[in-house]
PDB file of C-alpha atoms in Angstrom:
ATOM      1  CA  MET A   1      77.190  66.027  77.549  1.00 44.00           C
ATOM      2  CA  ALA A   2      78.807  68.968  75.747  1.00 43.00           C
ATOM      3  CA  GLY A   3      76.145  68.846  73.040  1.00 43.00           C
ATOM      4  CA  ALA A   4      73.369  68.960  75.620  1.00 41.00           C
ATOM      5  CA  LEU A   5      75.033  71.891  77.371  1.00 39.00           C
ATOM      6  CA  LEU A   6      75.390  73.817  74.107  1.00 39.00           C
ATOM      7  CA  ALA A   7      71.758  73.150  73.239  1.00 42.00           C
ATOM      8  CA  PHE A   8      70.699  74.315  76.703  1.00 43.00           C
ATOM      9  CA  LEU A   9      72.743  77.497  76.445  1.00 45.00           C
ATOM     10  CA  ALA A  10      71.405  78.226  72.959  1.00 47.00           C
ATOM     11  CA  VAL A  11      67.779  77.929  74.108  1.00 45.00           C
ATOM     12  CA  GLN A  12      68.092  79.713  77.448  1.00 47.00           C
ATOM     13  CA  PRO A  13      68.714  83.304  76.262  1.00 47.00           C
ATOM     14  CA  ALA A  14      65.504  83.297  74.226  1.00 43.00           C
ATOM     15  CA  ALA A  15      63.550  81.715  77.059  1.00 42.00           C
ATOM     16  CA  HIS A  16      65.034  84.135  79.570  1.00 45.00           C
ATOM     17  CA  GLY A  17      64.133  87.139  77.425  1.00 43.00           C
ATOM     18  CA  ALA A  18      60.531  85.960  77.097  1.00 37.00           C
ATOM     19  CA  ALA A  19      60.287  85.376  80.845  1.00 38.00           C
ATOM     20  CA  ALA A  20      61.681  88.831  81.608  1.00 39.00           C
ATOM     21  CA  GLU A  21      59.233  90.475  79.210  1.00 37.00           C
ATOM     22  CA  SER A  22      56.245  88.639  80.624  1.00 32.00           C
ATOM     23  CA  GLY A  23      57.291  89.207  84.232  1.00 37.00           C
ATOM     24  CA  ALA A  24      57.346  85.439  84.825  1.00 38.00           C
ATOM     25  CA  ASP A  25      59.470  84.002  87.610  1.00 52.00           C
ATOM     26  CA  ASP A  26      61.363  81.618  85.326  1.00 57.00           C
ATOM     27  CA  ALA A  27      64.892  82.889  85.993  1.00 72.00           C
ATOM     28  CA  SER A  28      67.812  80.502  85.874  1.00 85.00           C
ATOM     29  CA  LEU A  29      70.744  80.669  88.249  1.00 86.00           C
ATOM     30  CA  LEU A  30      72.807  81.140  85.098  1.00 84.00           C
ATOM     31  CA  TYR A  31      71.279  84.597  84.530  1.00 87.00           C
ATOM     32  CA  LEU A  32      70.878  85.905  88.078  1.00 89.00           C
ATOM     33  CA  SER A  33      73.071  88.609  89.511  1.00 89.00           C
ATOM     34  CA  SER A  34      74.078  88.484  93.163  1.00 88.00           C
ATOM     35  CA  GLY A  35      71.391  91.058  93.916  1.00 89.00           C
ATOM     36  CA  ASP A  36      68.768  89.017  92.085  1.00 90.00           C
ATOM     37  CA  TRP A  37      69.801  85.979  94.135  1.00 92.00           C
ATOM     38  CA  GLN A  38      69.386  87.866  97.407  1.00 91.00           C
ATOM     39  CA  ARG A  39      65.848  88.921  96.427  1.00 93.00           C
ATOM     40  CA  GLN A  40      64.673  85.324  95.899  1.00 94.00           C
ATOM     41  CA  SER A  41      62.657  83.535  98.572  1.00 95.00           C
ATOM     42  CA  ALA A  42      64.302  80.580 100.352  1.00 95.00           C
ATOM     43  CA  PRO A  43      62.153  77.974  98.516  1.00 96.00           C
ATOM     44  CA  ARG A  44      62.924  79.672  95.175  1.00 95.00           C
ATOM     45  CA  LYS A  45      66.667  79.620  95.949  1.00 95.00           C
ATOM     46  CA  VAL A  46      66.510  75.872  96.608  1.00 95.00           C
ATOM     47  CA  ALA A  47      64.542  75.341  93.379  1.00 95.00           C
ATOM     48  CA  LEU A  48      67.095  77.351  91.389  1.00 94.00           C
ATOM     49  CA  ALA A  49      69.944  75.423  93.035  1.00 94.00           C
ATOM     50  CA  ALA A  50      68.238  72.089  92.272  1.00 93.00           C
ATOM     51  CA  ASP A  51      67.840  73.112  88.635  1.00 92.00           C
ATOM     52  CA  PHE A  52      71.517  74.102  88.471  1.00 92.00           C
ATOM     53  CA  MET A  53      72.581  70.796  90.035  1.00 91.00           C
ATOM     54  CA  ARG A  54      70.404  68.779  87.646  1.00 88.00           C
ATOM     55  CA  ILE A  55      71.812  70.478  84.555  1.00 87.00           C
ATOM     56  CA  PHE A  56      75.450  71.200  85.380  1.00 85.00           C
ATOM     57  CA  CYS A  57      76.571  68.672  87.999  1.00 84.00           C
ATOM     58  CA  THR A  58      77.110  65.006  87.301  1.00 76.00           C
ATOM     59  CA  ASP A  59      78.260  64.421  90.889  1.00 72.00           C
ATOM     60  CA  GLN A  60      75.337  65.456  93.045  1.00 75.00           C
ATOM     61  CA  ARG A  61      76.715  64.774  96.508  1.00 81.00           C
ATOM     62  CA  MET A  62      75.847  68.353  97.458  1.00 86.00           C
ATOM     63  CA  SER A  63      72.161  68.921  98.063  1.00 91.00           C
ATOM     64  CA  ALA A  64      70.357  71.834  96.468  1.00 93.00           C
ATOM     65  CA  ALA A  65      69.729  73.282  99.939  1.00 94.00           C
ATOM     66  CA  SER A  66      73.461  73.140 100.695  1.00 93.00           C
ATOM     67  CA  LEU A  67      74.257  74.905  97.426  1.00 93.00           C
ATOM     68  CA  ALA A  68      71.690  77.614  98.187  1.00 94.00           C
ATOM     69  CA  ASP A  69      73.214  78.029 101.661  1.00 94.00           C
ATOM     70  CA  CYS A  70      76.723  78.256 100.191  1.00 93.00           C
ATOM     71  CA  LEU A  71      75.594  80.953  97.750  1.00 92.00           C
ATOM     72  CA  ASP A  72      73.948  82.867 100.603  1.00 91.00           C
ATOM     73  CA  ARG A  73      77.158  82.762 102.656  1.00 89.00           C
ATOM     74  CA  ASP A  74      79.563  83.393  99.758  1.00 79.00           C
ATOM     75  CA  LYS A  75      79.710  87.137  99.151  1.00 75.00           C
ATOM     76  CA  ALA A  76      82.601  86.950  96.657  1.00 75.00           C
ATOM     77  CA  ASP A  77      82.553  89.108  93.565  1.00 74.00           C
ATOM     78  CA  GLY A  78      81.758  87.405  90.312  1.00 78.00           C
ATOM     79  CA  ALA A  79      78.908  85.862  88.449  1.00 87.00           C
ATOM     80  CA  LEU A  80      76.501  83.767  90.488  1.00 90.00           C
ATOM     81  CA  PHE A  81      77.036  80.869  88.068  1.00 90.00           C
ATOM     82  CA  GLU A  82      80.789  80.925  88.747  1.00 90.00           C
ATOM     83  CA  ARG A  83      80.164  81.094  92.491  1.00 90.00           C
ATOM     84  CA  ALA A  84      77.835  78.074  92.216  1.00 91.00           C
ATOM     85  CA  ILE A  85      80.517  76.110  90.358  1.00 90.00           C
ATOM     86  CA  ALA A  86      83.033  77.043  93.078  1.00 90.00           C
ATOM     87  CA  CYS A  87      80.623  75.957  95.837  1.00 89.00           C
ATOM     88  CA  VAL A  88      80.021  72.589  94.208  1.00 89.00           C
ATOM     89  CA  SER A  89      83.720  72.079  93.450  1.00 87.00           C
ATOM     90  CA  ALA A  90      84.752  72.830  97.028  1.00 82.00           C
ATOM     91  CA  ARG A  91      82.446  70.100  98.328  1.00 72.00           C
TER      92      ARG A  91
END
């Protein structure tokens, strides 16, 4: 699992940079700021949450929609990724 996570993290910055340069909507929850999160449409938030759950959560009792709702309600300071981990852990 750790190897897969390291490989994912190594590939993501390059992919994120290419997406930002091309204007593509390929952002990952890992790279979004709170403001970026708020600007996403509801379906996009659920898709980002589902992607996060698939990659980072082995226990998927929380639905992607519930995670998106938790992130919408949680206005705490900090990185969105950390807030997502806290939402899933509190479940």
